[in-house]
Amino acid sequence: MFDRHGVPHSRIEFLGTVPMFSGLPEKVLRRIDSHLDDLSVQPGRVLTQQGRISDEAFIVVDGEAEVSVDGDVVATSGVGEMIGEMGVLQNKARSATVTARTPMKLLVINPRDMQWLFDDKTLAARVNDNLARHSAAPPT
């Protein structure tokens, strides 16, 4: 694992930099980490397809993705950002298509594994705050 400046650190330290998880105790970060799988993708790989069922969420460890809605690019996602969590957590179809612009390293979690996040009240509140922030933010 490397941060934006090429400095190596552990997955646990990295998870602590993800806005949804920042400030959580190491014990909770380790539990989150136990539910994540590694995935490497090449440029052009579609991570989410607008209108399709939400079956996994991603945390960007390295690389950059392009976010498009109705064929128009509206944003990019980079290191430390989550992709697809709103659809998974709200059990909705994807609101955007996300495509890898560069080679990417991702951490992946499926809906069943994400559900346990709501068992912890502190973490559930953080997840809900993140969802509200994403829903309120205009596309960039």
mmCIF file of C-alpha atoms in Angstrom:
data_model
loop_
_atom_site.group_PDB
_atom_site.id
_atom_site.type_symbol
_atom_site.label_atom_id
_atom_site.label_comp_id
_atom_site.label_asym_id
_atom_site.label_seq_id
_atom_site.Cartn_x
_atom_site.Cartn_y
_atom_site.Cartn_z
ATOM 1 C CA MET A 1 0.000 0.000 0.000
ATOM 2 C CA PHE A 2 1.199 3.483 -0.845
ATOM 3 C CA ASP A 3 -0.242 6.922 -0.255
ATOM 4 C CA ARG A 4 -0.358 9.690 -2.877
ATOM 5 C CA HIS A 5 3.287 10.478 -2.192
ATOM 6 C CA GLY A 6 4.520 6.907 -2.546
ATOM 7 C CA VAL A 7 5.010 6.359 1.194
ATOM 8 C CA PRO A 8 4.127 2.777 2.164
ATOM 9 C CA HIS A 9 1.757 2.106 5.046
ATOM 10 C CA SER A 10 -0.553 -0.656 6.197
ATOM 11 C CA ARG A 11 -4.111 -1.256 5.053
ATOM 12 C CA ILE A 12 -5.297 -0.368 8.561
ATOM 13 C CA GLU A 13 -3.537 3.019 8.421
ATOM 14 C CA PHE A 14 -4.920 3.547 4.923
ATOM 15 C CA LEU A 15 -8.491 2.777 6.023
ATOM 16 C CA GLY A 16 -8.101 5.439 8.716
ATOM 17 C CA THR A 17 -7.533 8.015 5.939
ATOM 18 C CA VAL A 18 -10.786 7.137 4.148
ATOM 19 C CA PRO A 19 -13.280 9.867 5.143
ATOM 20 C CA MET A 20 -16.015 7.373 6.043
ATOM 21 C CA PHE A 21 -13.656 5.632 8.475
ATOM 22 C CA SER A 22 -11.429 8.439 9.765
ATOM 23 C CA GLY A 23 -11.243 8.701 13.530
ATOM 24 C CA LEU A 24 -12.408 5.137 14.135
ATOM 25 C CA PRO A 25 -10.430 3.001 16.596
ATOM 26 C CA GLU A 26 -7.871 0.557 15.203
ATOM 27 C CA LYS A 27 -9.999 -2.363 16.455
ATOM 28 C CA VAL A 28 -12.906 -1.246 14.240
ATOM 29 C CA LEU A 29 -10.588 -0.572 11.275
ATOM 30 C CA ARG A 30 -9.208 -4.116 11.617
ATOM 31 C CA ARG A 31 -12.747 -5.508 11.570
ATOM 32 C CA ILE A 32 -13.545 -3.467 8.442
ATOM 33 C CA ASP A 33 -10.324 -4.701 6.837
ATOM 34 C CA SER A 34 -11.328 -8.323 7.456
ATOM 35 C CA HIS A 35 -14.303 -7.787 5.119
ATOM 36 C CA LEU A 36 -12.274 -6.364 2.208
ATOM 37 C CA ASP A 37 -10.771 -8.063 -0.841
ATOM 38 C CA ASP A 38 -7.996 -6.709 -3.101
ATOM 39 C CA LEU A 39 -8.676 -6.058 -6.774
ATOM 40 C CA SER A 40 -6.413 -4.680 -9.515
ATOM 41 C CA VAL A 41 -7.973 -3.394 -12.741
ATOM 42 C CA GLN A 42 -6.693 -1.972 -16.000
ATOM 43 C CA PRO A 43 -7.793 1.292 -17.664
ATOM 44 C CA GLY A 44 -11.184 0.984 -19.328
ATOM 45 C CA ARG A 45 -12.614 -1.499 -16.797
ATOM 46 C CA VAL A 46 -16.178 -0.541 -15.871
ATOM 47 C CA LEU A 47 -16.559 -0.699 -12.088
ATOM 48 C CA THR A 48 -20.214 0.333 -11.932
ATOM 49 C CA GLN A 49 -22.807 0.671 -14.694
ATOM 50 C CA GLN A 50 -25.566 3.254 -14.358
ATOM 51 C CA GLY A 51 -28.953 1.577 -13.838
ATOM 52 C CA ARG A 52 -27.540 -1.822 -12.887
ATOM 53 C CA ILE A 53 -27.933 -3.537 -9.513
ATOM 54 C CA SER A 54 -25.442 -2.471 -6.858
ATOM 55 C CA ASP A 55 -23.519 -5.575 -5.874
ATOM 56 C CA GLU A 56 -20.250 -4.229 -4.460
ATOM 57 C CA ALA A 57 -18.502 -1.065 -3.336
ATOM 58 C CA PHE A 58 -14.885 -0.045 -3.857
ATOM 59 C CA ILE A 59 -12.250 1.969 -2.004
ATOM 60 C CA VAL A 60 -9.598 3.441 -4.297
ATOM 61 C CA VAL A 61 -6.103 2.539 -3.063
ATOM 62 C CA ASP A 62 -4.288 3.687 -6.198
ATOM 63 C CA GLY A 63 -5.313 5.120 -9.552
ATOM 64 C CA GLU A 64 -8.171 7.200 -10.862
ATOM 65 C CA ALA A 65 -11.667 6.538 -12.191
ATOM 66 C CA GLU A 66 -14.053 8.595 -14.294
ATOM 67 C CA VAL A 67 -17.652 9.061 -13.126
ATOM 68 C CA SER A 68 -20.306 9.620 -15.785
ATOM 69 C CA VAL A 69 -24.053 10.123 -15.665
ATOM 70 C CA ASP A 70 -26.091 9.642 -18.828
ATOM 71 C CA GLY A 71 -22.832 9.531 -20.784
ATOM 72 C CA ASP A 72 -21.480 12.855 -19.458
ATOM 73 C CA VAL A 73 -18.349 12.866 -17.285
ATOM 74 C CA VAL A 74 -19.284 14.566 -13.993
ATOM 75 C CA ALA A 75 -16.357 13.744 -11.688
ATOM 76 C CA THR A 76 -13.271 11.685 -11.025
ATOM 77 C CA SER A 77 -12.532 9.416 -8.078
ATOM 78 C CA GLY A 78 -9.059 8.972 -6.656
ATOM 79 C CA VAL A 79 -7.069 7.584 -3.747
ATOM 80 C CA GLY A 80 -9.067 7.207 -0.535
ATOM 81 C CA GLU A 81 -12.478 7.668 -2.133
ATOM 82 C CA MET A 82 -15.321 5.177 -2.083
ATOM 83 C CA ILE A 83 -17.160 4.159 -5.236
ATOM 84 C CA GLY A 84 -20.606 2.604 -5.258
ATOM 85 C CA GLU A 85 -21.313 2.644 -1.538
ATOM 86 C CA MET A 86 -24.559 4.612 -1.825
ATOM 87 C CA GLY A 87 -26.203 2.103 -4.146
ATOM 88 C CA VAL A 88 -25.080 -0.828 -2.012
ATOM 89 C CA LEU A 89 -26.107 0.710 1.309
ATOM 90 C CA GLN A 90 -29.431 2.001 -0.019
ATOM 91 C CA ASN A 91 -30.077 -1.141 -2.096
ATOM 92 C CA LYS A 92 -30.620 0.929 -5.240
ATOM 93 C CA ALA A 93 -29.532 0.714 -8.851
ATOM 94 C CA ARG A 94 -26.288 2.484 -9.753
ATOM 95 C CA SER A 95 -26.689 6.231 -10.255
ATOM 96 C CA ALA A 96 -23.520 6.538 -12.377
ATOM 97 C CA THR A 97 -21.101 4.601 -14.520
ATOM 98 C CA VAL A 98 -17.585 4.511 -13.098
ATOM 99 C CA THR A 99 -14.705 3.495 -15.360
ATOM 100 C CA ALA A 100 -11.013 3.113 -14.529
ATOM 101 C CA ARG A 101 -8.970 5.872 -16.223
ATOM 102 C CA THR A 102 -5.648 4.436 -15.059
ATOM 103 C CA PRO A 103 -4.502 1.105 -13.660
ATOM 104 C CA MET A 104 -6.185 0.873 -10.264
ATOM 105 C CA LYS A 105 -5.783 -0.973 -7.002
ATOM 106 C CA LEU A 106 -9.054 -1.264 -5.112
ATOM 107 C CA LEU A 107 -10.445 -2.714 -1.917
ATOM 108 C CA VAL A 108 -13.818 -4.367 -2.534
ATOM 109 C CA ILE A 109 -16.708 -5.115 -0.200
ATOM 110 C CA ASN A 110 -20.006 -6.800 -1.009
ATOM 111 C CA PRO A 111 -23.439 -5.821 0.397
ATOM 112 C CA ARG A 112 -23.629 -8.718 2.855
ATOM 113 C CA ASP A 113 -20.298 -7.728 4.372
ATOM 114 C CA MET A 114 -21.284 -4.042 4.441
ATOM 115 C CA GLN A 115 -24.440 -4.760 6.425
ATOM 116 C CA TRP A 116 -22.495 -5.421 9.629
ATOM 117 C CA LEU A 117 -21.334 -1.777 9.516
ATOM 118 C CA PHE A 118 -24.766 -0.805 10.813
ATOM 119 C CA ASP A 119 -24.416 -2.996 13.892
ATOM 120 C CA ASP A 120 -21.948 -0.479 15.366
ATOM 121 C CA LYS A 121 -23.811 2.750 16.232
ATOM 122 C CA THR A 122 -20.764 5.003 15.808
ATOM 123 C CA LEU A 123 -19.897 3.502 12.459
ATOM 124 C CA ALA A 124 -23.530 3.524 11.316
ATOM 125 C CA ALA A 125 -23.737 7.250 12.116
ATOM 126 C CA ARG A 126 -20.537 7.893 10.123
ATOM 127 C CA VAL A 127 -21.865 5.885 7.170
ATOM 128 C CA ASN A 128 -25.138 7.808 7.234
ATOM 129 C CA ASP A 129 -23.266 11.146 7.435
ATOM 130 C CA ASN A 130 -21.225 10.103 4.412
ATOM 131 C CA LEU A 131 -24.355 9.165 2.481
ATOM 132 C CA ALA A 132 -25.984 12.501 3.323
ATOM 133 C CA ARG A 133 -22.868 14.414 2.258
ATOM 134 C CA HIS A 134 -22.673 12.558 -1.075
ATOM 135 C CA SER A 135 -26.388 13.018 -1.735
ATOM 136 C CA ALA A 136 -26.233 16.755 -1.025
ATOM 137 C CA ALA A 137 -23.055 17.470 -2.985
ATOM 138 C CA PRO A 138 -23.500 18.664 -6.572
ATOM 139 C CA PRO A 139 -21.550 16.682 -9.200
ATOM 140 C CA THR A 140 -18.124 18.137 -9.936
#
